[in-house]
Coordinates of C-alpha atoms and ligand atoms in Angstrom, one line a residue:
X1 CA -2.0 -27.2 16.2
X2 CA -4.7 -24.5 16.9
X3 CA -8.1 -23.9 14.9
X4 CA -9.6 -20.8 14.9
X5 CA -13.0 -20.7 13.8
X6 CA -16.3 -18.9 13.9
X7 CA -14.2 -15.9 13.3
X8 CA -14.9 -12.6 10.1
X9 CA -11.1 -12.7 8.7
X10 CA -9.6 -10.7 7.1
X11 CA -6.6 -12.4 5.3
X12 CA -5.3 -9.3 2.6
X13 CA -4.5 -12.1 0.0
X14 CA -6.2 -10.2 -2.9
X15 CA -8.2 -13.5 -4.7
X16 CA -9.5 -15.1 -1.1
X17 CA -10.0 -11.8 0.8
X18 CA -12.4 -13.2 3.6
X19 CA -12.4 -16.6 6.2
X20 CA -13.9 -17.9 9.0
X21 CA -11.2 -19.9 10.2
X22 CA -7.7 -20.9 10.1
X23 CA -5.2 -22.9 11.2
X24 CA -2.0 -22.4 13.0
X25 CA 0.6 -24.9 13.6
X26 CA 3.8 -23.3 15.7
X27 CA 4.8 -20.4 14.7
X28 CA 2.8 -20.7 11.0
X29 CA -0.2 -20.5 9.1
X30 CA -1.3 -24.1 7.7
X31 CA -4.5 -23.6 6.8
X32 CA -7.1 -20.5 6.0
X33 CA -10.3 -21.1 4.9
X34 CA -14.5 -21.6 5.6
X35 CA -14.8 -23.7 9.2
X36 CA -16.8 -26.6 7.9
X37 CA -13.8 -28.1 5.7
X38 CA -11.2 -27.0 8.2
X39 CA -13.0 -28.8 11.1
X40 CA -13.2 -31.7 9.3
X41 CA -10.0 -31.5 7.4
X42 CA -8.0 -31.1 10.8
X43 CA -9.9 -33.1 13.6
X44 CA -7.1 -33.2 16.1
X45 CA -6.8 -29.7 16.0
X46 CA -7.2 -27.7 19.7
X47 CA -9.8 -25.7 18.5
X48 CA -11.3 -22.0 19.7
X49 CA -14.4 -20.5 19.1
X50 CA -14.1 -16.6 18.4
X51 CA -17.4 -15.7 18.6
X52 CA -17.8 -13.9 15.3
X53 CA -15.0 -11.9 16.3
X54 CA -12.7 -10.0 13.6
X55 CA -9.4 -11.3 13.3
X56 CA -6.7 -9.5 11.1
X57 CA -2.5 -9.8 10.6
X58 CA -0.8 -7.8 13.2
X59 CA 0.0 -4.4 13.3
X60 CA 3.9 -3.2 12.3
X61 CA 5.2 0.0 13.7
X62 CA 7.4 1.1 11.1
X63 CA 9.2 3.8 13.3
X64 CA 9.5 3.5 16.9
X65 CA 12.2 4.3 19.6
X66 CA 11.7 1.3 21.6
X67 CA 14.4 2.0 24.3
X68 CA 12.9 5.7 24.4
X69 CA 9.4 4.5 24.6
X70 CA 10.0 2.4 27.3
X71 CA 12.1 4.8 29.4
X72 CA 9.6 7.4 28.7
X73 CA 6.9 5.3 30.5
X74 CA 8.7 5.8 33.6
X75 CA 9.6 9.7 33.0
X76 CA 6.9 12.4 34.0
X77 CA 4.8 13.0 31.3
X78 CA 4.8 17.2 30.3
X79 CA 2.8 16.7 27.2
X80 CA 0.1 19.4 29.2
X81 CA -1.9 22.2 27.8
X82 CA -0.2 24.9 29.9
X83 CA 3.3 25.6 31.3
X84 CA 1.9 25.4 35.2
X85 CA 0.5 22.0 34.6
X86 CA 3.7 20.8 33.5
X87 CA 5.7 22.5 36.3
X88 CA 3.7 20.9 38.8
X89 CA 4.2 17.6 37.7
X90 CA 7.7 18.3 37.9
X91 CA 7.2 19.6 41.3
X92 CA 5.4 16.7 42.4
X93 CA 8.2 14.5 41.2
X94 CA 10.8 16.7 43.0
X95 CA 8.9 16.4 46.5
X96 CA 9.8 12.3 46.3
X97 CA 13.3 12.6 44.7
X98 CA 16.8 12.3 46.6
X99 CA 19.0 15.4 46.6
X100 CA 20.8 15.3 43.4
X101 CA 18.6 12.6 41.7
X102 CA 18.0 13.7 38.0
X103 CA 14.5 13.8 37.2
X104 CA 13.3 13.5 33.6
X105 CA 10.5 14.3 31.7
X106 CA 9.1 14.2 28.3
X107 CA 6.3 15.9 25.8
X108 CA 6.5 19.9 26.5
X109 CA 5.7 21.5 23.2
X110 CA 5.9 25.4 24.1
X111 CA 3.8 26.0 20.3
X112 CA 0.7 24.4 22.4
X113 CA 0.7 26.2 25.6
X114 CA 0.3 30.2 26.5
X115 CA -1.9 31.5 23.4
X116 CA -3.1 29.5 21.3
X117 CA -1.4 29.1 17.7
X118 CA -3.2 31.5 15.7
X119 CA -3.1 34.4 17.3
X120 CA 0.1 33.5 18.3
X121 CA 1.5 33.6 14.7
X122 CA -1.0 36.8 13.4
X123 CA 1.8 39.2 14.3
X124 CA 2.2 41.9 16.0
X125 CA 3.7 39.9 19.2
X126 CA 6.3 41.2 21.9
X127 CA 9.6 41.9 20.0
X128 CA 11.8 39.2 20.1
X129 CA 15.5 39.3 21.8
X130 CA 17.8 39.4 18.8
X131 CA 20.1 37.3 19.8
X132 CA 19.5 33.8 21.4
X133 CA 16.3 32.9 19.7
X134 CA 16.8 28.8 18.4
X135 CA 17.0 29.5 14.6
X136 CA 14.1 32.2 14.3
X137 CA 12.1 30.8 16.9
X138 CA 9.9 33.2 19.0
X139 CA 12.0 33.0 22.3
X140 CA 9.3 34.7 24.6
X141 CA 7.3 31.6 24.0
X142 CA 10.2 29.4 25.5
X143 CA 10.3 28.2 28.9
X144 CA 13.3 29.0 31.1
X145 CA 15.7 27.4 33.3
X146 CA 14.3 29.9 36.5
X147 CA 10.9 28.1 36.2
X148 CA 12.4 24.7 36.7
X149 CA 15.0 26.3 39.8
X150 CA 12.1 27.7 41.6
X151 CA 10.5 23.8 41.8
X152 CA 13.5 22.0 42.0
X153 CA 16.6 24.0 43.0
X154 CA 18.3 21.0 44.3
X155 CA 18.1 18.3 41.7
X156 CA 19.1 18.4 37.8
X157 CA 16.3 18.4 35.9
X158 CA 16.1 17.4 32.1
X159 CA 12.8 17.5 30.1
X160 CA 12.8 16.4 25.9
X161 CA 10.8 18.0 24.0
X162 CA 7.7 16.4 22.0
X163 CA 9.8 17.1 18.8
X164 CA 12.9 15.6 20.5
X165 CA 14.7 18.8 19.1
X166 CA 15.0 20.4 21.8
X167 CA 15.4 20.4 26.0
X168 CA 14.5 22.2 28.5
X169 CA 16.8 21.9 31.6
X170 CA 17.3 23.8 34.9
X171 CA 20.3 25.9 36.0
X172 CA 21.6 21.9 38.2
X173 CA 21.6 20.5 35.0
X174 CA 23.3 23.4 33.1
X175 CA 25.8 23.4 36.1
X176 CA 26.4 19.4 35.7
X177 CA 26.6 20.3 31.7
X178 CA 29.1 22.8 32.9
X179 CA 27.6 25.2 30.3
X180 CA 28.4 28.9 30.7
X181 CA 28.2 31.9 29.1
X182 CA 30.8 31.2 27.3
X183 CA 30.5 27.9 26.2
X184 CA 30.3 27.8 22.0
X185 CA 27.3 26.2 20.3
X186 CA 28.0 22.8 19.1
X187 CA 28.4 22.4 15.1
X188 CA 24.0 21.7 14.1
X189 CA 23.1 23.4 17.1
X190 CA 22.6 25.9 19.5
X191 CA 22.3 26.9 23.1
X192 CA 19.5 29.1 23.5
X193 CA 20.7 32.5 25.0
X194 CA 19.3 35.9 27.1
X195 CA 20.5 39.9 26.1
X196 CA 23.4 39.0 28.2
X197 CA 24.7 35.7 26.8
X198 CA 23.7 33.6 29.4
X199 CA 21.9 30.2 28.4
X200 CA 17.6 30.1 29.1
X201 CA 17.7 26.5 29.8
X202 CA 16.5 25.3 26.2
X203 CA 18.7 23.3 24.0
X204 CA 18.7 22.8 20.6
X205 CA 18.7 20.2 18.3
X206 CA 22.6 18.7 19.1
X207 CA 22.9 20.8 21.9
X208 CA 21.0 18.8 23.9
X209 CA 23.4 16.2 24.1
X210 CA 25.6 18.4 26.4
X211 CA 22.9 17.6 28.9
X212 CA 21.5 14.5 27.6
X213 CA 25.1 12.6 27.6
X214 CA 25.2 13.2 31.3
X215 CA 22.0 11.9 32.3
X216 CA 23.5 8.3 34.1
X217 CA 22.1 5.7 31.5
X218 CA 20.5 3.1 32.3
X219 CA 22.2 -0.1 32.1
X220 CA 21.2 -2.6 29.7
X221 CA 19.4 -4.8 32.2
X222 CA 17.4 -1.8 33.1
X223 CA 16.4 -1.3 29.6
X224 CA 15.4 -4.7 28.7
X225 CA 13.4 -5.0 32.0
X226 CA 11.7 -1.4 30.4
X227 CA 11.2 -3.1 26.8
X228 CA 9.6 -6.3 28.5
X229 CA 6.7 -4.4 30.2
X230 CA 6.3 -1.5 27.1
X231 CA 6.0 -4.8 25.2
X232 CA 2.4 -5.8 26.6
X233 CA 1.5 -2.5 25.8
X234 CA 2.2 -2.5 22.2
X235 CA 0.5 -6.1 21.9
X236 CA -2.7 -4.2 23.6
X237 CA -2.4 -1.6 21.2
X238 CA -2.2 -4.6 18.5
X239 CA 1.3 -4.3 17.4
X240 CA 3.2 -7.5 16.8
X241 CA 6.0 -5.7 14.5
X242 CA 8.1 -2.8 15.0
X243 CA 11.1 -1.1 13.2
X244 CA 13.4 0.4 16.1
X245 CA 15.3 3.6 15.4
X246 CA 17.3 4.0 18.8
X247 CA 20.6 3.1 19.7
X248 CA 23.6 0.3 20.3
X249 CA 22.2 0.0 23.7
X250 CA 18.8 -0.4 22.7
X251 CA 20.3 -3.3 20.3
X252 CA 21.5 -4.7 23.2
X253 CA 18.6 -4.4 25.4
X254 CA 16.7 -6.5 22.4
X255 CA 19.5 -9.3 22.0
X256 CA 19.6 -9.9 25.5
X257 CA 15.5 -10.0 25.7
X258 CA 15.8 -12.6 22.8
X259 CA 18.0 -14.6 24.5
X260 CA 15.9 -14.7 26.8
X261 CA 13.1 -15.9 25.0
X262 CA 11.3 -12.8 26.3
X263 CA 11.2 -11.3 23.0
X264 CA 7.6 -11.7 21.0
X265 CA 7.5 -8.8 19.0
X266 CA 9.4 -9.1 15.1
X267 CA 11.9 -6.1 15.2
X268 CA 13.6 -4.5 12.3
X269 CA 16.8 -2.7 13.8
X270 CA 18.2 0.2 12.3
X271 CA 21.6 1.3 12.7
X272 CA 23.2 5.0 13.4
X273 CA 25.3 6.1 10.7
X274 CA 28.3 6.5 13.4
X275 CA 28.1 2.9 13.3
X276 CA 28.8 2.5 9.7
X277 CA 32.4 1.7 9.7
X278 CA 31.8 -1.0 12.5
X279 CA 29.2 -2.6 10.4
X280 CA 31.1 -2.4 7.1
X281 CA 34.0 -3.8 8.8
X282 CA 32.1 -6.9 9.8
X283 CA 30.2 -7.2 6.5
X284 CA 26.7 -7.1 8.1
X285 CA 23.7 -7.1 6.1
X286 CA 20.3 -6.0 5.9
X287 CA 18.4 -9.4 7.0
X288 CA 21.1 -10.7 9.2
X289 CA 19.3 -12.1 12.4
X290 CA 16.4 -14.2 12.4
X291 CA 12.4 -13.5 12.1
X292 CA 12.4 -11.7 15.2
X293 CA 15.2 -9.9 15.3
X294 CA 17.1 -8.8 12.1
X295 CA 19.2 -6.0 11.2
X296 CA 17.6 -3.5 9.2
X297 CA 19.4 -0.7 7.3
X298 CA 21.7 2.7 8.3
X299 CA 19.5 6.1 9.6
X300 CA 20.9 8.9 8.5
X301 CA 19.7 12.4 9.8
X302 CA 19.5 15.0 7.2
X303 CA 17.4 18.2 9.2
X304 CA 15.5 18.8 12.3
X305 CA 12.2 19.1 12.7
X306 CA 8.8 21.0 12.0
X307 CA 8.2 22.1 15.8
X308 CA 12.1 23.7 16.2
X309 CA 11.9 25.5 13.0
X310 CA 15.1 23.4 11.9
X311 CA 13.8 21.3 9.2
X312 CA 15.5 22.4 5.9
X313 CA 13.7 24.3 3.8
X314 CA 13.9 25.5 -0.2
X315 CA 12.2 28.7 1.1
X316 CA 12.1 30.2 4.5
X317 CA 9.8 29.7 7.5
X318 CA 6.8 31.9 7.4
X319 CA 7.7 35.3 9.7
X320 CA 11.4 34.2 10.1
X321 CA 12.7 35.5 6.3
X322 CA 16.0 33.8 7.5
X323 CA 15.0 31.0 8.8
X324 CA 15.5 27.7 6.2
X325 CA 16.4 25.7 8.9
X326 CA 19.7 23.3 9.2
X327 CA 20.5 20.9 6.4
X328 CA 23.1 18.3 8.2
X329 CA 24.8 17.1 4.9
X330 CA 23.8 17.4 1.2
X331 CA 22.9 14.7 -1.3
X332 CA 27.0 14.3 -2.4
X333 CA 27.6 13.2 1.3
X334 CA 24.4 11.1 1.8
X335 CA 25.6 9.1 -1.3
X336 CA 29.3 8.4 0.1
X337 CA 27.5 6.8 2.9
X338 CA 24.9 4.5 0.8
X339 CA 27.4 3.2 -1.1
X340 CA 29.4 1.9 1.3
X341 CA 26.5 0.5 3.0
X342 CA 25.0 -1.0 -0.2
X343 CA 29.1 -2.4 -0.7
X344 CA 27.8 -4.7 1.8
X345 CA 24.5 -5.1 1.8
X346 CA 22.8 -2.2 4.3
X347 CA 19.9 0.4 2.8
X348 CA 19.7 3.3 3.8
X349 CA 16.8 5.2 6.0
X350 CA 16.9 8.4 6.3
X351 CA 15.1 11.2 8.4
X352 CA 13.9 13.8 6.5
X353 CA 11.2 16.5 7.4
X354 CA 11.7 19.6 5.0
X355 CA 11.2 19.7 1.3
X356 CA 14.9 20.5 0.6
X357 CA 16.0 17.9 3.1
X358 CA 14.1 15.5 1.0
X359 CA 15.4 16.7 -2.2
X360 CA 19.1 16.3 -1.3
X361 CA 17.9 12.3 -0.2
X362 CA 16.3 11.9 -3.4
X363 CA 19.5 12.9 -5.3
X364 CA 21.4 10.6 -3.3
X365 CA 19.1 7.8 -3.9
X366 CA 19.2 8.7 -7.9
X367 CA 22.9 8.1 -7.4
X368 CA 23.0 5.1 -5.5
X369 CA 20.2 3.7 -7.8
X370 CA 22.3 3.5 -10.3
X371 CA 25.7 2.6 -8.5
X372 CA 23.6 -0.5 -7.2
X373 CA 23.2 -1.6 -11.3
X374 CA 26.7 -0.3 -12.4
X375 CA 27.6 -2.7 -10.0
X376 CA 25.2 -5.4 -9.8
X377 CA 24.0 -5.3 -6.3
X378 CA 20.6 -5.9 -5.2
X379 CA 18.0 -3.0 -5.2
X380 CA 18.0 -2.4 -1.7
X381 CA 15.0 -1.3 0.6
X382 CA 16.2 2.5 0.9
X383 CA 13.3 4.7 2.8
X384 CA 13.0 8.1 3.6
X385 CA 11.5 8.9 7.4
X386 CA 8.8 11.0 7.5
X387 CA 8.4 12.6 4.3
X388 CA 6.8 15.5 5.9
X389 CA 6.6 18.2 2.9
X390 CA 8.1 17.7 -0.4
X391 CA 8.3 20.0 -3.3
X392 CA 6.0 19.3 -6.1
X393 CA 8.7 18.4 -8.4
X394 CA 9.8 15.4 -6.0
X395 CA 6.7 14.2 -4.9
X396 CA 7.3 11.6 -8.3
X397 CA 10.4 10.7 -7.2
X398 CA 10.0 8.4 -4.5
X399 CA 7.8 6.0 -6.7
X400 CA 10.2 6.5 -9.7
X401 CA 12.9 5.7 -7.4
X402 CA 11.0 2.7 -5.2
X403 CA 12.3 4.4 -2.4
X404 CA 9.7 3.3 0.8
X405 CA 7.6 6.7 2.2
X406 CA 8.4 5.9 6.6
X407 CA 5.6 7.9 7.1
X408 CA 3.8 8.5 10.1
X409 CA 0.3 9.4 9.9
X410 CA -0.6 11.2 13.5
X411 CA 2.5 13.7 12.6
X412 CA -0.4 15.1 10.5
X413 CA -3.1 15.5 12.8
X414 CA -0.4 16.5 15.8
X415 CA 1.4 19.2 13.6
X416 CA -1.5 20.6 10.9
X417 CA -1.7 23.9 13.0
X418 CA 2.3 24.4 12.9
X419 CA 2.4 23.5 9.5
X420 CA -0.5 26.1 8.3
X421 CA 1.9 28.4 10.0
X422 CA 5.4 28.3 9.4
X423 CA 4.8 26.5 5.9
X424 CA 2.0 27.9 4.6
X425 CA 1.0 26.9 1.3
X426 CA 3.3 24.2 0.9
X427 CA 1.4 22.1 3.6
X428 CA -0.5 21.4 0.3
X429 CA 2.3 18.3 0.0
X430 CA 2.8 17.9 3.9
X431 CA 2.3 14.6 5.2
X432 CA 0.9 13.6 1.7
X433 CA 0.3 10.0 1.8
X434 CA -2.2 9.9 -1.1
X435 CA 0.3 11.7 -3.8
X436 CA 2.7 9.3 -2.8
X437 CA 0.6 6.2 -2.7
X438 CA -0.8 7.4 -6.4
X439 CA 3.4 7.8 -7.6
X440 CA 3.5 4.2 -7.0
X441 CA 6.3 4.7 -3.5
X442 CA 5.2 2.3 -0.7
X443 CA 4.0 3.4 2.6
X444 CA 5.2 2.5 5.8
X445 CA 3.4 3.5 8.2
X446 CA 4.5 4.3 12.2
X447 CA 4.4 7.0 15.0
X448 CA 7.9 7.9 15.8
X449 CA 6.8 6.7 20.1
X450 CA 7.4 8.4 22.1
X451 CA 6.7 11.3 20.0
X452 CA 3.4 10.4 18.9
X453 CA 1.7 7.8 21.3
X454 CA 2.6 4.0 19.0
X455 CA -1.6 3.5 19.1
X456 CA -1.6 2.4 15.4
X457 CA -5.3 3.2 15.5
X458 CA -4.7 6.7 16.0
X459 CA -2.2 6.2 13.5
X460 CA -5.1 4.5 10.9
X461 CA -7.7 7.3 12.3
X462 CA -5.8 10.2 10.9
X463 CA -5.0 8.3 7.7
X464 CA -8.1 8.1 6.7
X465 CA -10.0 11.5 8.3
X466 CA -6.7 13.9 8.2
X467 CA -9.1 14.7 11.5
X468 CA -7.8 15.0 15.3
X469 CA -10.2 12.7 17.8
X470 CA -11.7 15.9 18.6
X471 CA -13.0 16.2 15.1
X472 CA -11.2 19.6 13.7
X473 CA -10.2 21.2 11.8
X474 CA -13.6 20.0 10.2
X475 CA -15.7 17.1 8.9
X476 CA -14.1 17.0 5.8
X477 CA -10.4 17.2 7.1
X478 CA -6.9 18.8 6.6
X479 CA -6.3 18.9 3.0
X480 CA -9.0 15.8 2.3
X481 CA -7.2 14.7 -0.7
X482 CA -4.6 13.0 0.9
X483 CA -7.2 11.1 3.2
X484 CA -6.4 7.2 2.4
X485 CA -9.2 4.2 2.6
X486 CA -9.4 1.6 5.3
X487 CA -7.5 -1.0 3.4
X488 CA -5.1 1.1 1.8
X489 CA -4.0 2.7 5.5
X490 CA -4.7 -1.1 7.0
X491 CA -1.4 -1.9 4.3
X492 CA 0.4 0.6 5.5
X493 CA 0.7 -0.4 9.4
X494 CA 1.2 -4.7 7.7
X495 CA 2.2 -5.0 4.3
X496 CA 4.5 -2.0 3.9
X497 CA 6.4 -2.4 7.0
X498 CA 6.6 -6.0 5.9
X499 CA 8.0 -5.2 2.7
X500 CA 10.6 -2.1 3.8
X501 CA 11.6 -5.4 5.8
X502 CA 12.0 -7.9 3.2
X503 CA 9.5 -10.1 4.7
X504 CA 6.5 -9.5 2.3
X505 CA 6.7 -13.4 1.6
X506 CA 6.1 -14.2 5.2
X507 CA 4.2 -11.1 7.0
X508 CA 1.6 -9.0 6.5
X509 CA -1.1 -11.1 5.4
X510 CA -2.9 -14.2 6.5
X511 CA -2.4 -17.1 4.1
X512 CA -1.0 -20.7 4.3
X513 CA 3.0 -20.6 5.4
X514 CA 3.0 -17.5 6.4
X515 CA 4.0 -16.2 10.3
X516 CA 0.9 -16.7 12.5
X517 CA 1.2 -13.3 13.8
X518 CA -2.5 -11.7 13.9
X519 CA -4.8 -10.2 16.3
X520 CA -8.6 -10.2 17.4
X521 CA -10.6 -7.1 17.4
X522 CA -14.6 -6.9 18.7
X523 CA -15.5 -4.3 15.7
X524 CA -14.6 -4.6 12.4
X525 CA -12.7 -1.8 11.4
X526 CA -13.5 -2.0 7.9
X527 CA -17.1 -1.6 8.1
X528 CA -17.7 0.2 11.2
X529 CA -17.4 4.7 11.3
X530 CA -13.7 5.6 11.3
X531 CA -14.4 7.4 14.9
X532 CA -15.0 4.1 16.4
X533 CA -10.9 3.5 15.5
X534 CA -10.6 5.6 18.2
X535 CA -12.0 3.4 20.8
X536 CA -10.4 0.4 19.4
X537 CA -7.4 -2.1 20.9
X538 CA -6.9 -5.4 20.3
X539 CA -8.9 -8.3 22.3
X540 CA -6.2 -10.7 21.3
X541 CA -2.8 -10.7 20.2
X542 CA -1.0 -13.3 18.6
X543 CA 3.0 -13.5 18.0
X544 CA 4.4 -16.5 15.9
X545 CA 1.5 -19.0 17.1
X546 CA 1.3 -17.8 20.6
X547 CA -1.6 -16.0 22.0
X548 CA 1.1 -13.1 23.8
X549 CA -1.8 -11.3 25.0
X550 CA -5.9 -11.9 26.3
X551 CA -7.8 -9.2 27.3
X552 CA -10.1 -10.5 30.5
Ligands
ZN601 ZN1 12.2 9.0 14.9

């Protein structure tokens, strides 16, 4: 039994809100309260003085690639302000490599290098090729396959993009790919192409598995080992929770870490829709699993994504009149899909980034609302990922609906600039936590890593400033009105995530039986400036009763 005392806690049980100590025996809470009666009320208790330090419930990541995050930690990072920086990290990476070793990177956003945004988008920029542009996207501010050749002419190099929409490779990897000139796009996607048909070297949205499936995988030792050291990150960052959106072999990466007893982060798994069948055939349900690792519900992907210019719009992108980006399915098909999940007890989470996109979800949902009480079955915990802009007529419906807003708050902050852009006016309801919040949906709240880095104080930063960390685009933020308080965010990375995990009766807050999963902080984030959540990590982490991680 541990006591923790001389500690400012922060419990979010509404009627005791505040205590300066509790009491943890194995993996629960006994206990929470003032010091003086728990000292004496629990004598034999191995106690630890924090030192006045704050101590809140632990973090949840509501959308994280886990196996991706950890893989990306050993890939070169292109996430650079201009093109050269990033080809000379790939250079540097060649100079070490073996002759036909793929090398892989992560992070390029094209949108942020060359000229800035603005004047970028004012107009009046070189004339585009007509054919071979991704869906209406500038091509002249694409990189090329030549750039990557002239660094790295003898290995096959493969780079994701931030957006994870689209790839960059080189003319090895295109060659391993065995894509030509005449090689057809794939159905939902497109290989980018020159005046004379030949592919640039950038993929697009399911096109880049024609490269990506080639890269050898890693085996599932290799990813567990990954997983184990990303862990200690996230527990620094002062996650203890995360809902995973990767693969089978991620699954299997985790299951083997639990069996190892190397697993001390509560996981929610999601499973790929190709997967349905498998899991309808063995009856598995949401829940199935145990308080660390439990299956969650069926991710569906209905568009792209903002960066691309593929998320599916009601109107077109600003400057592409053409351009509504690519809807994979409509609501009809989305519906086939949640009931025969719900026929055995699997929600549904589904990506959606554009306002139609989210439309054709919400029209599912409607559906399978009522198919759940037509046939008496449980309400499930259906979410929609991302949320990113919604039309003003279903901004209620996610609320009406209690369908869970996955959202992830540094998207905001990351993509403001794109989304002034290409959407214009209708950023209004972009990343619009607050009119979701006040139609009564729950957030859940997450970063998409390795998109976004998984720092959930980033994440709580741009919740409540809609600022970057460099303070634009002003004091006051992008659109202000959708800037959230302190608690409400602090809800949305513990309670929410808790609750899109059927677990609100045992995480997310800190009170008597629930899991003892909390960390330590030195500042108290709910009275000091939100700048200084910039700065912040955890001191101490706690997972199930055991202190996982001490800062020295
Ligand atoms: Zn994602």
């Amino acid at each position: 039994m541990k006591l923790l005392y001389n500690a400012y806690i922060h419990t979010q049980d509404p009627p005791h809100p505040t205590a300066s100590a509790i009491v943890i025996e194995r993996e629960r809470i006994v206990a929470v309260g003032e010091a003086n009666n728990l000292l004496h009320q629990y004598p034999n208790a191995e106690k630890q003085n924090m030192e006045g330090r704050v101590i809140l419930p632990g973090l949840t990541d509501a959308h994280l690639h886990l196996k991706n995050y950890a893989l990306s930690l050993q890939k070169i990072d292109c996430e650079t302000d201009t093109k050269e920086e990033c080809l000379r990290r790939v250079a540097e990476r060649a100079r070490k490599a073996k002759p036909g070793e793929w090398i892989l990177g992560h992070g390029w956003n094209q949108n942020m290098w060359s000229s800035p945004l603005p004047s970028a988008l004012s107009g009046g920029r070189s004339p585009q090729s007509k054919r071979g542009e991704g869906p209406g996207v500038r091509a002249s501010l694409w990189p090329s396959a030549s750039n990557l050749d002239a660094i790295a002419p003898n290995n096959p190099v493969y780079l994701t993009a931030k957006s994870l929409h689209a790839s960059w490779a080189n003319t090895a990897a295109l060659k391993a790919a065995q894509i030509t000139s005449q090689t057809p796009d794939p159905q939902n996607g497109q290989i980018q192409r020159d005046d004379k048909g030949n592919a640039t070297g950038i993929l697009l949205e399911t096109a880049m598995e024609m490269v990506g499936s080639i890269v050898p995988e890693p085996s599932i030792r290799e990813i567990a080992d990954a997983m184990e050291k990303a862990q200690e990150i996230l527990w620094k960052l002062g996650l203890t929770g995360i809902h995973d959106f990767d693969r089978r072999d991620s699954f299997m990466a985790l299951q083997q870490l639990h069996a190892e007893g190397k697993l001390k982060l509560r996981v929610l798994k999601n499973l790929p829709v190709e997967l349905l069948d498998q899991a309808y055939e063995l009856g598995l349900r949401a829940g199935f699993g145990d308080d660390c690792l439990r299956i969650g519900s069926i991710k569906v992907f209905m568009d792209g994504a903002l960066g691309p210019h593929t998320a599916a719009m009601f109107q077109p992108y600003i400057g592409e009149e053409d351009n509504r980006g690519i809807l994979n399915m409509d609501g009809e098909q989305l519906f086939e899909y949640g009931r025969k999940a719900a026929q055995v007890g699997l929600g549904l989470t589904v990506h959606a980034i554009g306002d139609r996109a989210n439309h054709e979800v919400l029209d599912a949902y409607e559906q399978l609302r009522d198919y759940e009480k037509e046939n008496h079955l449980p309400a499930l915990r259906h979410r929609i990922e991302h949320v990113q802009v919604i039309h003003p007529d279903d901004a209620p419906r996610l609320g009406k609906l209690n369908v869970i807003a996955s959202m992830q708050p540094i998207h905001a902050t990351s993509d403001m600039l794109m989304a002034d852009a290409f959407w214009g006016e209708r950023s209004r309801l972009a990343y619009a936590w607050r009119t979701q919040l006040d139609h009564g949906a729950r957030l859940a709240f997450g970063s998409d890593a390795p998109v976004e880095s998984p720092n959930p104080f980033w994440g709580l930063h741009a919740a409540v400033t809609r600022r970057r960390a460099d303070g634009s685009p002003s004091a006051e933020g992008w659109y202000p009105e959708q800037k959230l308080t302190m608690a409400e965010a602090w809800e949305g990375f513990t309670l929410g995530p808790a609750y899109a995990a059927n677990m609100e009766n045992r995480l997310g807050r800190l009170v008597p039986d629930y899991l003892a999963d909390l960390i330590v902080l030195e500042k108290d984030p709910f009275t000091s400036s939100p700048d200084d959540l910039l700065e912040m990590q955890s001191s101490a982490t706690m997972v199930g009763g055991e202190w996982v991680y001490v800062s020295r």
